[in-house]
Every structure is written in structure tokens, then in C-alpha cells.
Coordinates of C-alpha atoms in Angstrom, one line a residue:
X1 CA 87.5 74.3 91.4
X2 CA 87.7 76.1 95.1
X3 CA 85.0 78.8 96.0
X4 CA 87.8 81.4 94.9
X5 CA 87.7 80.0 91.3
X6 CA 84.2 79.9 91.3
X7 CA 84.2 83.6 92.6
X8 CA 86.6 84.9 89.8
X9 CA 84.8 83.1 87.0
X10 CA 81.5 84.8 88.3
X11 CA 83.1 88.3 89.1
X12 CA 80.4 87.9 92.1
X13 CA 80.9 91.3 94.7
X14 CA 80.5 90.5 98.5
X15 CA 82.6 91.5 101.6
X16 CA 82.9 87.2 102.1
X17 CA 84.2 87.5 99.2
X18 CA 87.6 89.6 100.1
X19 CA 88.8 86.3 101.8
X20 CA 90.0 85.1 98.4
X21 CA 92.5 88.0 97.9
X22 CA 94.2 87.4 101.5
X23 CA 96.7 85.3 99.8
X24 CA 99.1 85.0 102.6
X25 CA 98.6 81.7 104.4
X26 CA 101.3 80.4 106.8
X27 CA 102.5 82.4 110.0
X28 CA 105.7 83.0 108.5
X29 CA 104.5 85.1 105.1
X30 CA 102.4 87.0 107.8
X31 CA 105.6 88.4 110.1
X32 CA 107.4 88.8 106.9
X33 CA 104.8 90.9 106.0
X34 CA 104.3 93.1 108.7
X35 CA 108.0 93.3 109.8
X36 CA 108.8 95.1 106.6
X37 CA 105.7 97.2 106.3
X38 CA 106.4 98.3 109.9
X39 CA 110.3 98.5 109.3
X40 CA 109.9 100.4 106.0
X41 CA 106.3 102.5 106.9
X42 CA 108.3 104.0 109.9
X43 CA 111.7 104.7 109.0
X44 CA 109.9 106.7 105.9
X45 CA 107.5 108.6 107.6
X46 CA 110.6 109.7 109.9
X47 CA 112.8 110.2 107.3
X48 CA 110.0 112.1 105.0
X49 CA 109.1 114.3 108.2
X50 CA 112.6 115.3 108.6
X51 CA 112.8 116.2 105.0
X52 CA 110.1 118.5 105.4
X53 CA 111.6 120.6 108.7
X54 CA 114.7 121.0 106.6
X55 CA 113.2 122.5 103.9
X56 CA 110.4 124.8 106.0
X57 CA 112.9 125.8 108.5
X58 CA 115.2 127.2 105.9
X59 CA 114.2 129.9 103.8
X60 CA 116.9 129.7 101.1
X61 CA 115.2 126.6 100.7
X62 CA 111.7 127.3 101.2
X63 CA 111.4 130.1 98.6
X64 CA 112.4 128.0 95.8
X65 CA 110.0 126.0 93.9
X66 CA 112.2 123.0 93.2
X67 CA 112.2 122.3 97.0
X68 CA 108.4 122.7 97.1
X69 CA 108.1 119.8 94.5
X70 CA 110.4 118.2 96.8
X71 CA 108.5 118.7 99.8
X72 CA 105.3 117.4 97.8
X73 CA 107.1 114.1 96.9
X74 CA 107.9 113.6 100.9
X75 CA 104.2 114.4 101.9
X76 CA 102.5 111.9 99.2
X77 CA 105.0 109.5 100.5
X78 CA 104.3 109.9 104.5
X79 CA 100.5 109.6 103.5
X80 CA 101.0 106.7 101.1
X81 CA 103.0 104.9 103.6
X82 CA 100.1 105.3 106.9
X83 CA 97.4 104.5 104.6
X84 CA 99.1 102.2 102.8
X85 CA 100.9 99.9 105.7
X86 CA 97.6 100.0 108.0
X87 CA 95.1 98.7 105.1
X88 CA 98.0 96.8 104.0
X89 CA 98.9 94.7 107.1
X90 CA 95.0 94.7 108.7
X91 CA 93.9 93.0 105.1
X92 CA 96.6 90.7 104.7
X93 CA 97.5 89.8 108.3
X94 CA 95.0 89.9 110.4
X95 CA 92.5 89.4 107.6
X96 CA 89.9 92.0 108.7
X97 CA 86.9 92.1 106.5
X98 CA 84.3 93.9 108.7
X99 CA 84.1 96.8 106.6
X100 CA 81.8 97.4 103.9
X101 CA 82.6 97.9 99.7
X102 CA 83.0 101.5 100.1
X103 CA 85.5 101.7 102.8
X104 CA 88.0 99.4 101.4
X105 CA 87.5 101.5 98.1
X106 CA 88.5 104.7 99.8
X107 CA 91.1 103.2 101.6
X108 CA 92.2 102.2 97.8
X109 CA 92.0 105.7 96.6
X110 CA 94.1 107.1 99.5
X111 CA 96.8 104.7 98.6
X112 CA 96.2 105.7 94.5
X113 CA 96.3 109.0 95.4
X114 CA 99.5 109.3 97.3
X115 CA 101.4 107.1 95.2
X116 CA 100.6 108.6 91.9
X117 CA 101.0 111.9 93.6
X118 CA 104.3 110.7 94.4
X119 CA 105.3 109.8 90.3
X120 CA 103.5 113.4 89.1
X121 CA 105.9 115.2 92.0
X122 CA 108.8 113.6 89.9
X123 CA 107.9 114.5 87.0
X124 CA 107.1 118.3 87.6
X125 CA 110.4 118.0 89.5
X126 CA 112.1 116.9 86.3
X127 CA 110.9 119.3 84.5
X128 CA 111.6 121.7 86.7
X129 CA 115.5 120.9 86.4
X130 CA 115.1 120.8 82.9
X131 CA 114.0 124.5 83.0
X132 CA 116.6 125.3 85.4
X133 CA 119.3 123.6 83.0
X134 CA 118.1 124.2 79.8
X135 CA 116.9 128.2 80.3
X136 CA 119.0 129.7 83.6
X137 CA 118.8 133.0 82.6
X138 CA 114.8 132.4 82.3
X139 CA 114.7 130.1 85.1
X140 CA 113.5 132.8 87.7
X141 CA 110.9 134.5 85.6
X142 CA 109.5 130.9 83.7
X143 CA 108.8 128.9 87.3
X144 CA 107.7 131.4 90.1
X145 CA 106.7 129.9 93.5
X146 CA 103.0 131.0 92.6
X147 CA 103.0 129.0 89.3
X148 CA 104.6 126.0 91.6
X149 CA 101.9 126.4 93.8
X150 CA 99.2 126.2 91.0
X151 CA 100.8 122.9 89.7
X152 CA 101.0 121.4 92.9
X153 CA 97.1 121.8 93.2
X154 CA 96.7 120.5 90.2
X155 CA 98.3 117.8 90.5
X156 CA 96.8 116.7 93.7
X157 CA 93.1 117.4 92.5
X158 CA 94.2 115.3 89.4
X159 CA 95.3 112.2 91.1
X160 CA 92.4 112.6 94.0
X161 CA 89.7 112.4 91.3
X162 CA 91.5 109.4 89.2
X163 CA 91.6 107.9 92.4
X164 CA 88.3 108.4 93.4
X165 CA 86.7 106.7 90.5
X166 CA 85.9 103.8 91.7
X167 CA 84.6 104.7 94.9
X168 CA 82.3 107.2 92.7
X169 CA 80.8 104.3 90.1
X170 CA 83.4 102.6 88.4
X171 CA 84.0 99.5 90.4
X172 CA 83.2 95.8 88.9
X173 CA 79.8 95.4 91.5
X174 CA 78.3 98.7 90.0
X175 CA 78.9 97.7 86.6
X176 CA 78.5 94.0 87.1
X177 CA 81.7 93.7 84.8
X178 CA 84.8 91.7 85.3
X179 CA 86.7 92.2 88.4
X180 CA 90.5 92.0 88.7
X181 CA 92.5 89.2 90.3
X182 CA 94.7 91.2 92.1
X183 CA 92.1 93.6 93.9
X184 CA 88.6 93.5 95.2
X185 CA 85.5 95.8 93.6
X186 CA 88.1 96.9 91.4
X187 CA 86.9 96.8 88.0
X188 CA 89.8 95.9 85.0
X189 CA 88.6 98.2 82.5
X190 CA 89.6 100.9 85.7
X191 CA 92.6 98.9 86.3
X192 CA 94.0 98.6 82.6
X193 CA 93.2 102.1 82.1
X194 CA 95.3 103.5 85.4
X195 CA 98.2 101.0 84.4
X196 CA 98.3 102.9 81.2
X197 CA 98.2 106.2 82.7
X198 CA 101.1 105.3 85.5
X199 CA 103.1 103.6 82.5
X200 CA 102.8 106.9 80.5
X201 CA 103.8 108.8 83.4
X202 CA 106.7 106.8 84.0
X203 CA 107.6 107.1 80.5
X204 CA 108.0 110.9 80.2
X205 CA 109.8 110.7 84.3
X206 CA 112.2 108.7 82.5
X207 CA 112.2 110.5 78.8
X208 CA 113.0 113.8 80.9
X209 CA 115.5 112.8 83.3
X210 CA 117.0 110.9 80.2
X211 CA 117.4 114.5 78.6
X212 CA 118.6 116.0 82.0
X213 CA 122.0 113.6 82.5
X214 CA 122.8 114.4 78.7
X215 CA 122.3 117.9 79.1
X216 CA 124.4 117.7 82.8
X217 CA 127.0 115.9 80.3
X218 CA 127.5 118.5 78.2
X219 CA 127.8 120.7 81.1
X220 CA 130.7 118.5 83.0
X221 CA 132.6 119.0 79.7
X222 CA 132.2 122.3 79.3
X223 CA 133.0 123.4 83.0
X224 CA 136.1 120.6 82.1
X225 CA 137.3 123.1 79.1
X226 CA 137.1 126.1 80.8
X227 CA 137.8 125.7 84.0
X228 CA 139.8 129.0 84.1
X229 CA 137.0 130.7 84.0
X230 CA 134.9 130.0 87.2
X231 CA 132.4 132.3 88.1
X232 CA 128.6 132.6 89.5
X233 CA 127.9 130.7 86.1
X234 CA 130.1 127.9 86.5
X235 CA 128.7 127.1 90.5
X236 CA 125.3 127.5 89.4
X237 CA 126.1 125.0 86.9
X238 CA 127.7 122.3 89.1
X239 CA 124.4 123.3 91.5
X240 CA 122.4 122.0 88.5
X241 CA 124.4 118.6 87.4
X242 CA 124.3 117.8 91.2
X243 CA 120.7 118.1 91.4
X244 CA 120.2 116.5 87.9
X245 CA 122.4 113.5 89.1
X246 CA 120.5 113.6 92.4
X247 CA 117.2 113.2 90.9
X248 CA 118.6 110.6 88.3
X249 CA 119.5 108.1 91.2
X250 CA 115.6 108.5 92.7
X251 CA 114.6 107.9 89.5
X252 CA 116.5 105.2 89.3
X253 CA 115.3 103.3 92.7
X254 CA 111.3 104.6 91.4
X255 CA 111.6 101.7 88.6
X256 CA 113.9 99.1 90.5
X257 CA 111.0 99.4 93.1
X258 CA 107.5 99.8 91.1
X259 CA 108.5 97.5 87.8
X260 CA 107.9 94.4 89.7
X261 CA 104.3 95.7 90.8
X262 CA 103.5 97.2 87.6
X263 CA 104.6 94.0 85.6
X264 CA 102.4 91.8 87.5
X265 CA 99.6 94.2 87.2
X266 CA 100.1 94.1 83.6
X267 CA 100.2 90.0 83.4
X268 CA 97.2 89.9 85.6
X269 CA 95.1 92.0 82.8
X270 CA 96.1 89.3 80.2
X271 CA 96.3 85.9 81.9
X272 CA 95.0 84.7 84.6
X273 CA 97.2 84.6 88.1
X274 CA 98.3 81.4 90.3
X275 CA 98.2 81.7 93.8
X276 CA 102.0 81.7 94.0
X277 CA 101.7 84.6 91.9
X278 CA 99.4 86.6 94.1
X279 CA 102.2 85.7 97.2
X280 CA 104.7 87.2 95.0
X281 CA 102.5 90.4 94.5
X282 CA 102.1 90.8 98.0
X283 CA 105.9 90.9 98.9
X284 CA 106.7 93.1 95.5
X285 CA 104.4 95.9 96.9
X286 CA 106.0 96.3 100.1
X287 CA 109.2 97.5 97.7
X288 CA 106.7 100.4 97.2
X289 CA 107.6 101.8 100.5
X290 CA 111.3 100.6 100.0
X291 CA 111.5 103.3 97.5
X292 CA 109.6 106.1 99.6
X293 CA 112.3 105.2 102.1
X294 CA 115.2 105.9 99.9
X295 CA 113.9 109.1 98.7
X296 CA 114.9 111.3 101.6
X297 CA 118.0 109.3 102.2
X298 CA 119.2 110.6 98.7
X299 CA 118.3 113.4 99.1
X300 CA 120.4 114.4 102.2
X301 CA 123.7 112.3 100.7
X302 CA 123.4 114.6 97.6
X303 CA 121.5 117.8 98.2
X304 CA 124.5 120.5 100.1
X305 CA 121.5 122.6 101.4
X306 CA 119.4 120.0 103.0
X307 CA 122.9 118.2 104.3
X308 CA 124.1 121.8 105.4
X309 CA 120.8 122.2 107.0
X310 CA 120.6 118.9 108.6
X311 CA 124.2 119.9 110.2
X312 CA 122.7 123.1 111.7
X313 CA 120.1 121.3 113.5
X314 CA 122.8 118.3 114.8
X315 CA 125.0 121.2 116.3
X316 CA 121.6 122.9 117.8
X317 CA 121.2 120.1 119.6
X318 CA 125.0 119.4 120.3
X319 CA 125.7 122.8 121.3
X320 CA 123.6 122.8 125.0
X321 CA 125.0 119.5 125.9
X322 CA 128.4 120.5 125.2
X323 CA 128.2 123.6 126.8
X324 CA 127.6 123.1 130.1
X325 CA 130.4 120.5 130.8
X326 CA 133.3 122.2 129.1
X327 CA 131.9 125.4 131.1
X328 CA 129.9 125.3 133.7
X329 CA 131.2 128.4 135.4
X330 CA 130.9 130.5 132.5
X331 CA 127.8 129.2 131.6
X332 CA 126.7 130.0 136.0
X333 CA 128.3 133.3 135.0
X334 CA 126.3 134.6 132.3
X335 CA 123.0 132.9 133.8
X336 CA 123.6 135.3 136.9
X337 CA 124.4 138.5 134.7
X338 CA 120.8 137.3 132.3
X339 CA 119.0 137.5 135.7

């Protein structure tokens, strides 16, 4: 039995102790490592950050409160992929342990917080299509920016303070309890019980969208049996499915991505991990900020306002390099005439 063993058995708490969680051990898991947490971590916080101009810089998009779920799905995910890929890649790679308990347990809650606040932005989204789809004529009066604005904080504070609880007390070195295999400090009481929480959220994410594609079925056949009819109500409709279908695909790459995390994380509570395991872990997590990646990728394939708006700001930046080689003398014209 190695020191690790011995540690594990003994749920013993010490910074020396963090060296038995850096599972990666040849030079080749370590580039693989970093090469996609850099590849991935980058691409989505540019991708996330263009997201949010598009939205802010239009204000048909702005003002409505399904983009500002939007927009709070693209900030968790540009802070859950900086905290995340720096802790991430200076734990496992360069196998930094001169930090004490409570830094690597805030660094933890960071990470929580953004990627939890990633799953609640989904689900309020959700249900925010639902309302759109199920009650249009309601829609307006039912979800107002202000009440968008109140569930937004809430939903922040909420995953903050889950986060947060075992920096505040409920770690396995305060309690002297068991610790889990998969993290340090972390107690697996705490662990089982935000497993549960994530699993329950992921339940009514799916349960709702679920709903939303039968309910954007119905609609396709009815806009199929009277299409003579057209109208405001009919486009407002085909608005809806799109955005229904939209959100059904990022739903779709949220469990490809997290059901390999949250499956070991499960295991882990019941039996006891091998090393090869703990490898595997490592690599599945990265798929974390494969699927904060995605996100804003879908979303300007299938949204028409952020694509229209993403075409607005290609020809603003198109339009001054065109202009001054198809016409320079106009452009030397109306320079001297501005002066």
C-alpha cells in the first residue's frame, strides 16, 4: 500500500497531501492536458465574449429577457473557463501545491459556481421558452426584464453560496470525515449532496426542453395545416420552434459533455477509484469546456438575430477597407468637403 492509499484510508488533510490527486504522470498526459485546456479555454472565452457584444450592442436584443439568460449562460462560461483552465493546468501540470487549504477551496468554488450557474441559466432559459410557447399572448406581461433581472440574482447568489460551503466549514479537515477520491478537502457528504442537486437540475433542464420539442411539434403541424393563413402569429411561431430547437441541440451537447464527469463522480461516492480511473477523470473534465465552447457556436448557426447581428459588425469592418480602393477619389472628395 503507497503513501496515497495510506492517505485515503486515513482521510488525513495536508497541502503534501494534494500530490496524490495529480494523477497525470508522463509528459505526454501533461501536453495533452494543457493543449486542450488552452485550445478549448480560449476559443470559448472569445467565442462567449463575442456573444455578449452581439447581444449588448443590439437593442432588439438587449431588451428581451431570453437574451439576458443567454448572456448569463456566456458570462458563467467565460468565468468557469479562466478559473477553471488556470487551477486546472497549474494543479495537474505543473503540480503547484504552494498554496494553502483555503485557496484551493475558493479556487473550487469559483469553478462550482460558474458551472452550476451555467446548468441554472439553462434551465431558466427553458422555461423561459416554455412561457413564450406555451402562453404568447401572456408572454410579455408574465416575464418582464425586471423579473429576469431578479432571477438572474438569484440564481447567482444561490450557486455562490452552495459553492461556498466548503470553504465556509464543510470540508473533510474541519469535520475530520471522509474525504473524496476525486478532490482534495472536499468532504463526500458535500460531494454526494451537490451530485444530487446537479443531477436534479439536469433532470428538470431535460424534463422541460423534453416538453418544449413536443410542444414545437405540435406547432410545425399546425403552421403545416394552415399555411394559408400566415400572419404575425405564424412568424412568431416559427421564431419560437427555432429557438426551442436551438436550445434542444445545447442541451443536447450539456449531457454528451457533463455525463462522463458526473458518472465518475457518482462511482467514486460508491467504490473506490483506480488510478487509471482518476486519468480518465482528468481528460473527461476538459469536455467541460468543450461544451462551453459549443454554446455560442450554436447559437450564431441558429439564432437569425445574433447571425444578423454578427453580419452587421463583418460589413462594419468590411465597409472602410472596401471603400477606399474602389474609390479613392470620392472618398478624397468628400474628406475635402467634411473639412
Amino acid at each position: 500500500m503507497d503513501v496515497c492509499e495510506l492517505h485515503e484510508n486515513s482521510s488525513k488533510c495536508s497541502v503534501n497531501s494534494m500530490e496524490c490527486f495529480m494523477v497525470l504522470s508522463t509528459q505526454a498526459q501533461k501536453i495533452s492536458i494543457a493543449t486542450l485546456c488552452g485550445l478549448f479555454g480560449i476559443l470559448c472565452i472569445l467565442e462567449n465574449i463575442l456573444v455578449l457584444y452581439l447581444i449588448f450592442s443590439s437593442p432588439g436584443t438587449r431588451r428581451k429577457p431570453s437574451y439576458l439568460f443567454i448572456s448569463s449562460l456566456a458570462l458563467a462560461d467565460i468565468l468557469a473557463s479562466i478559473i477553471f483552465v488556470c487551477s486546472f493546468v497549474s494543479f495537474h501540470v505543473f503540480k503547484e501545491t504552494d498554496f494553502s487549504k483555503e485557496i484551493f477551496l475558493l479556487q473550487l468554488a469559483g469553478v462550482t459556481t460558474s458551472f452550476s450557474a451555467s446548468l441554472s441559466s439553462l434551465l431558466l432559459t427553458a422555461l423561459d421558452r416554455y412561457l413564450s410557447i406555451s402562453r404568447p399572448s401572456e408572454y410579455k406581461l408574465l416575464m418582464t426584464r425586471r423579473r429576469a433581472g431578479i432571477a438572474l440574482g438569484v440564481l447567482w447568489l444561490t450557486c455562490a453560496t452552495i459553492a461556498s460551503l466548503p470553504l465556509l466549514g464543510w470540508n473533510c479537515c474541519t469535520l475530520n470525515s471522509t474525504c473524496s477520491q476525486l478532490f482534495p478537502f472536499v468532504d463526500g457528504s458535500y460531494l454526494c449532496s451537490w451530485l444530487s442537486l446537479t443531477l436534479l437540475l439536469l433532470g428538470c433542464i431535460v424534463a422541460a426542453y423534453s416538453h418544449l420539442l413536443w410542444r414545437a411539434r405540435q406547432h410545425v403541424a399546425y403552421m403545416g395545416k394552415h399555411q394559408g393563413q400566415g400572419g404575425k402569429q405564424d412568424s412568431r411561431m416559427r421564431m419560437d420552434v427555432m429557438l426551442a430547437k436551438t436550445l434542444a441541440m445545447v442541451l443536447a451537447v450539456l449531457v454528451l459533455c457533463w455525463s462522463p464527469v458526473l458518472a465518475l463522480m457518482t462511482y467514486s461516492i460508491f467504490c473506490r477509484l483506480s488510478s487509471r480511473l482518476r486519468k480518465v477523470f482528468a481528460f473527461c473534465s476538459t469536455l467541460c469546456l468543450l461544451n462551453s465552447m459549443v454554446n455560442p457556436i450554436i447559437y450564431a448557426l441558429r439564432s437569425k438575430e445574433l447571425s444578423a447581428s454578427l453580419r452587421m459588425v463583418f460589413s462594419h469592418f468590411r465597409r472602410p477597407l472596401k471603400a477606399p480602393e474602389e474609390r479613392p477619389e470620392s472618398s478624397h472628395k468628400s474628406s475635402v468637403i467634411e473639412t
